[in-house]
Amino acid sequence: MATIVHRYRRRRYHQRVHAERAKPLEQYTSEELYASFRFGRDDIKYIADLVRPTLQHQTQRSHALSVEEQCLIALCFYACGTFFQVIGDNMGVRKATVSNVVTAMSVALGSLINQFVSIPKDDQTAQTKHKFFQMGNMPCTIGAIDCTHMHIQAPFEREWEYVNRKGRHSITIQLVGNADLIITNCVVKWPGSVHDANTPEQARFNSSHCKTRCAIERLNGVLKRWFACLNVLREQPKVASNIILACIVLHNIATRRHVPLDDNFDGPEADVEPEQPPMFLPNEGHTGHAIRDAIVRNYF
């Protein structure tokens, strides 16, 4: 009887077969890597080394993904923003694996935010001011600030807080950038219903102000075109915020490593966000106008 049971169990056993995975680092040309992942071979290896302490598996049990494979899967999602199933089919992994990798990679990159996103130090401030002055004759400027919306799926909790003025669910992010399109500060946490305060207008000051703001406006456009996933994030706010932070870190890595930030990738056009009416808070108007008038009087 024991022999019969043993044979039956052996007959039921099927060896697990793992699908063959894609190997872009070995198979793709430099141009193909850049088009699919937005980074070259050396850049991808550099990013892998940054997140290796967090993403490295202790064993190869169950055909575990290498750090490089995890990076490629996540970068593919950031670059194209397509469905996890499509990325999984292209990379030779399951949809659930793609989801887990993107989540883990986003947290790992987001943890590096203070390393790659920071206000210019004292020795860099003068050079930053000079570049902004060359751009639009705006004095004493170390950064241009703007807010933009990243669309997400309807949250399960407090859904109404994330509905913006256009009736879509979004997260409002605040970015500060310099003249070289490097992000120097970011806030990624506000629901889409939070107001985006307007900017003042005044003749020559306004003209200079607009020219200087071109840096942050172009930065917003480059960020959304370069990382197409930011156009629509089919995630809940916490996961979406981690993905946004990851893209911000990757943007600064690309800029500092002189990866060409081509903002002409084929992809959806970034939404043009209409200007919001100004929001005035008690007792804040007089100080702001006084500072603006002083700048106009002294420099224009």
Coordinates of C-alpha atoms in Angstrom, one line a residue:
M1 CA 0.0 0.0 0.0
A2 CA 2.8 2.4 0.9
T3 CA 4.4 1.7 -2.5
I4 CA 1.2 2.6 -4.3
V5 CA 0.8 5.9 -2.4
H6 CA 4.5 6.8 -3.1
R7 CA 4.1 6.2 -6.8
Y8 CA 0.8 8.3 -6.8
R9 CA 2.6 11.2 -5.1
R10 CA 5.5 11.0 -7.5
R11 CA 3.1 11.1 -10.4
R12 CA 1.4 14.2 -9.1
Y13 CA 4.6 16.2 -8.6
H14 CA 5.5 18.6 -11.4
Q15 CA 8.8 20.5 -11.3
R16 CA 8.2 24.3 -11.3
V17 CA 9.3 25.9 -14.5
H18 CA 10.3 29.6 -14.5
A19 CA 9.7 31.7 -17.6
E20 CA 12.8 33.1 -19.2
R21 CA 13.4 36.7 -18.3
A22 CA 14.4 39.5 -20.5
K23 CA 18.0 40.7 -20.2
P24 CA 18.0 44.3 -21.5
L25 CA 21.5 45.1 -20.0
E26 CA 23.0 42.3 -22.2
Q27 CA 20.7 42.5 -25.2
Y28 CA 19.8 46.2 -25.7
T29 CA 21.9 48.8 -27.4
S30 CA 22.6 52.1 -25.5
E31 CA 19.9 53.8 -27.6
E32 CA 17.3 51.1 -26.8
L33 CA 18.1 51.3 -23.1
Y34 CA 17.7 55.0 -23.1
A35 CA 14.4 54.8 -25.0
S36 CA 12.9 52.1 -22.8
F37 CA 14.3 53.0 -19.4
R38 CA 15.5 56.7 -19.8
F39 CA 19.0 55.7 -18.6
G40 CA 22.1 54.2 -20.1
R41 CA 23.9 51.0 -19.0
D42 CA 26.3 52.7 -16.6
D43 CA 23.5 54.9 -15.1
I44 CA 21.3 51.8 -14.4
K45 CA 24.2 50.1 -12.7
Y46 CA 24.8 53.2 -10.6
I47 CA 21.1 53.3 -9.6
A48 CA 21.2 49.6 -8.7
D49 CA 24.2 50.2 -6.4
L50 CA 22.3 52.9 -4.6
V51 CA 19.4 50.7 -3.8
R52 CA 21.3 47.4 -3.4
P53 CA 21.4 47.6 0.5
T54 CA 17.6 47.7 0.5
L55 CA 16.6 45.5 -2.4
Q56 CA 19.3 42.7 -2.3
H57 CA 17.8 39.3 -1.6
Q58 CA 19.7 37.1 0.8
T59 CA 19.3 34.0 -1.3
Q60 CA 18.3 33.0 -4.8
R61 CA 15.4 30.9 -3.5
S62 CA 12.4 30.8 -5.8
H63 CA 14.4 32.3 -8.6
A64 CA 14.7 35.7 -6.8
L65 CA 15.1 38.8 -8.9
S66 CA 18.5 40.5 -8.9
V67 CA 18.8 44.2 -7.9
E68 CA 19.5 45.0 -11.6
E69 CA 16.4 43.2 -12.7
Q70 CA 14.3 45.0 -10.1
C71 CA 15.7 48.4 -11.3
L72 CA 14.9 47.6 -14.9
I73 CA 11.3 46.6 -14.1
A74 CA 10.7 49.8 -12.0
L75 CA 12.5 52.1 -14.5
C76 CA 10.3 50.6 -17.3
F77 CA 7.2 51.5 -15.4
Y78 CA 8.4 55.0 -14.5
A79 CA 9.3 55.7 -18.1
C80 CA 6.2 54.4 -19.9
G81 CA 3.5 54.3 -17.2
T82 CA 1.8 51.4 -18.8
F83 CA -0.1 48.6 -17.0
F84 CA 1.8 46.2 -14.8
Q85 CA 0.6 43.2 -16.9
V86 CA 2.3 44.7 -20.1
I87 CA 5.5 45.3 -18.3
G88 CA 5.5 41.8 -16.8
D89 CA 4.9 40.3 -20.2
N90 CA 7.9 42.2 -21.6
M91 CA 10.2 41.5 -18.7
G92 CA 9.2 37.8 -18.2
V93 CA 7.7 38.2 -14.7
R94 CA 4.2 38.1 -13.3
K95 CA 1.9 41.2 -12.8
A96 CA 2.1 40.9 -9.0
T97 CA 5.9 40.8 -9.2
V98 CA 5.9 44.1 -11.1
S99 CA 3.6 45.7 -8.5
N100 CA 5.8 44.5 -5.6
V101 CA 9.0 45.7 -7.3
V102 CA 7.7 49.1 -8.2
T103 CA 6.5 49.6 -4.6
A104 CA 9.8 48.5 -3.1
M105 CA 11.9 50.4 -5.6
S106 CA 9.9 53.6 -5.0
V107 CA 10.4 53.4 -1.2
A108 CA 14.1 52.7 -1.7
L109 CA 14.6 55.7 -4.0
G110 CA 12.4 57.9 -1.9
S111 CA 14.6 57.2 1.2
L112 CA 17.4 58.9 -0.8
I113 CA 15.5 62.2 -1.2
N114 CA 17.8 64.2 1.2
Q115 CA 20.9 62.9 -0.5
F116 CA 19.8 64.1 -4.0
V117 CA 17.4 67.0 -3.3
S118 CA 18.7 69.9 -1.3
I119 CA 18.8 73.7 -1.3
P120 CA 22.1 75.2 -2.7
K121 CA 24.9 75.5 -0.2
D122 CA 26.6 78.8 0.5
D123 CA 29.4 78.2 -2.0
Q124 CA 26.8 77.4 -4.7
T125 CA 24.4 80.3 -4.0
A126 CA 26.2 83.0 -5.9
Q127 CA 26.4 80.9 -9.0
T128 CA 22.7 80.0 -8.8
K129 CA 21.8 83.7 -8.4
H130 CA 23.9 84.6 -11.4
K131 CA 22.3 82.0 -13.7
F132 CA 18.8 83.1 -12.7
F133 CA 19.8 86.8 -13.3
Q134 CA 21.1 85.9 -16.8
M135 CA 17.8 84.2 -17.5
G136 CA 15.4 87.0 -16.7
N137 CA 17.2 89.8 -14.9
M138 CA 15.6 88.7 -11.6
P139 CA 17.9 89.5 -8.7
C140 CA 18.8 87.4 -5.6
T141 CA 17.0 84.3 -6.8
I142 CA 18.1 80.9 -5.7
G143 CA 15.1 78.9 -6.9
A144 CA 11.8 79.0 -8.8
I145 CA 8.7 77.5 -7.1
D146 CA 5.6 76.0 -8.6
C147 CA 2.9 73.5 -7.8
T148 CA 1.6 70.9 -10.2
H149 CA -1.0 68.1 -10.0
M150 CA -0.3 64.4 -10.3
H151 CA -3.5 62.5 -11.2
I152 CA -4.3 59.3 -9.1
Q153 CA -7.1 56.9 -8.9
A154 CA -9.9 57.7 -6.4
P155 CA -8.7 56.9 -2.9
F156 CA -10.6 54.6 -0.6
E157 CA -10.4 57.1 2.3
R158 CA -11.3 60.8 2.3
E159 CA -11.9 60.6 -1.5
W160 CA -13.4 64.2 -1.6
E161 CA -10.1 65.8 -0.4
Y162 CA -8.3 64.7 -3.5
V163 CA -10.8 66.2 -6.1
N164 CA -9.1 69.2 -7.7
R165 CA -10.7 72.2 -9.5
K166 CA -11.0 70.2 -12.7
G167 CA -12.9 67.4 -11.0
R168 CA -10.1 64.9 -11.1
H169 CA -8.4 63.1 -8.2
S170 CA -4.8 64.3 -7.8
I171 CA -2.0 64.9 -5.4
T172 CA -0.6 68.5 -5.4
I173 CA 3.2 68.6 -5.3
Q174 CA 5.3 71.7 -4.7
L175 CA 8.7 71.9 -6.5
V176 CA 11.6 74.3 -6.2
G177 CA 14.1 74.2 -9.1
N178 CA 17.2 76.0 -10.1
A179 CA 18.2 77.3 -13.5
D180 CA 19.8 73.9 -14.4
L181 CA 16.5 72.1 -14.0
I182 CA 17.7 70.4 -10.7
I183 CA 15.0 70.0 -8.1
T184 CA 16.2 71.6 -4.8
N185 CA 13.1 71.1 -2.7
C186 CA 9.8 69.2 -2.9
V187 CA 6.7 68.7 -0.9
V188 CA 4.6 65.6 -1.9
K189 CA 1.7 65.2 0.4
W190 CA -1.1 67.6 -0.3
P191 CA -4.5 66.4 -1.6
G192 CA -5.6 67.9 -5.0
S193 CA -8.2 70.2 -3.4
V194 CA -5.4 72.3 -1.7
H195 CA -5.2 75.7 -3.2
D196 CA -2.2 76.7 -5.5
A197 CA -1.6 80.4 -4.7
N198 CA -1.2 82.7 -7.7
T199 CA 1.7 85.0 -8.4
P200 CA 1.7 88.9 -8.5
E201 CA 1.7 90.9 -11.7
Q202 CA 3.4 94.2 -12.4
A203 CA 4.8 95.5 -15.7
R204 CA 8.5 94.9 -16.0
F205 CA 8.7 92.9 -12.8
N206 CA 6.1 90.6 -14.2
S207 CA 8.0 90.2 -17.5
S208 CA 11.2 89.3 -15.6
H209 CA 9.2 87.1 -13.2
C210 CA 7.7 85.1 -16.1
K211 CA 11.1 84.6 -17.8
T212 CA 12.6 83.4 -14.6
R213 CA 9.7 81.1 -13.9
C214 CA 10.3 79.4 -17.3
A215 CA 12.8 77.2 -15.5
I216 CA 10.3 75.6 -13.1
E217 CA 7.6 75.4 -15.7
R218 CA 10.0 73.6 -18.1
L219 CA 11.1 71.4 -15.2
N220 CA 7.5 70.3 -14.5
G221 CA 7.0 69.5 -18.2
V222 CA 10.3 67.5 -18.5
L223 CA 9.4 65.6 -15.3
K224 CA 6.0 64.5 -16.6
R225 CA 7.2 63.7 -20.1
W226 CA 10.3 61.9 -19.0
F227 CA 8.4 59.8 -16.5
A228 CA 5.2 59.1 -18.2
C229 CA 3.8 57.2 -15.2
L230 CA 3.3 60.6 -13.5
N231 CA 0.5 61.5 -16.0
V232 CA -1.9 59.0 -14.3
L233 CA -0.9 57.0 -11.3
R234 CA -3.4 54.1 -10.7
E235 CA -2.4 53.9 -7.1
Q236 CA -3.6 55.0 -3.7
P237 CA -2.1 58.3 -2.3
K238 CA 0.7 56.7 -0.2
V239 CA 2.0 54.5 -3.0
A240 CA 1.6 57.3 -5.5
S241 CA 3.5 59.7 -3.3
N242 CA 6.4 57.2 -3.1
I243 CA 6.4 56.8 -6.9
I244 CA 6.5 60.6 -7.3
L245 CA 9.4 60.9 -4.8
A246 CA 11.3 58.2 -6.7
C247 CA 10.9 60.0 -10.0
I248 CA 12.1 63.2 -8.4
V249 CA 15.3 61.5 -7.1
L250 CA 15.8 59.8 -10.6
H251 CA 15.4 63.2 -12.3
N252 CA 18.2 64.7 -10.2
I253 CA 20.4 61.7 -10.7
A254 CA 19.9 62.0 -14.4
T255 CA 20.7 65.7 -14.3
R256 CA 23.8 65.4 -12.2
R257 CA 25.1 62.5 -14.4
H258 CA 24.4 64.5 -17.5
V259 CA 21.8 62.1 -18.9
P260 CA 20.2 64.1 -21.8
L261 CA 16.8 65.2 -20.5
D262 CA 15.0 65.0 -23.8
D263 CA 11.5 66.5 -23.2
N264 CA 10.3 65.4 -26.7
F265 CA 9.6 61.8 -25.9
D266 CA 6.5 60.4 -27.6
G267 CA 3.9 60.4 -24.9
P268 CA 0.8 62.2 -23.6
E269 CA 1.0 65.9 -23.3
A270 CA 1.1 67.2 -19.8
D271 CA -2.2 68.8 -18.7
V272 CA -2.3 72.6 -18.9
E273 CA -3.4 73.7 -15.5
P274 CA -5.4 76.9 -15.6
E275 CA -4.3 79.6 -13.2
Q276 CA -6.2 79.7 -10.0
P277 CA -7.6 82.9 -8.5
P278 CA -5.3 84.4 -5.8
M279 CA -6.0 83.4 -2.2
F280 CA -5.4 86.1 0.3
L281 CA -4.7 85.4 4.0
P282 CA -5.3 88.0 6.7
N283 CA -2.3 90.4 7.2
E284 CA -0.1 88.8 4.6
G285 CA -0.8 91.1 1.7
H286 CA 1.0 94.2 3.0
T287 CA 4.3 92.4 3.6
G288 CA 4.3 90.7 0.2
H289 CA 3.5 93.9 -1.6
A290 CA 6.2 95.8 0.3
I291 CA 8.8 93.3 -0.6
R292 CA 7.8 93.3 -4.3
D293 CA 7.7 97.1 -4.4
A294 CA 11.2 97.2 -2.9
I295 CA 12.5 94.8 -5.6
V296 CA 10.8 96.8 -8.4
R297 CA 12.1 100.1 -7.0
N298 CA 15.7 98.9 -6.6
Y299 CA 16.2 96.8 -9.7
F300 CA 13.6 97.8 -12.3

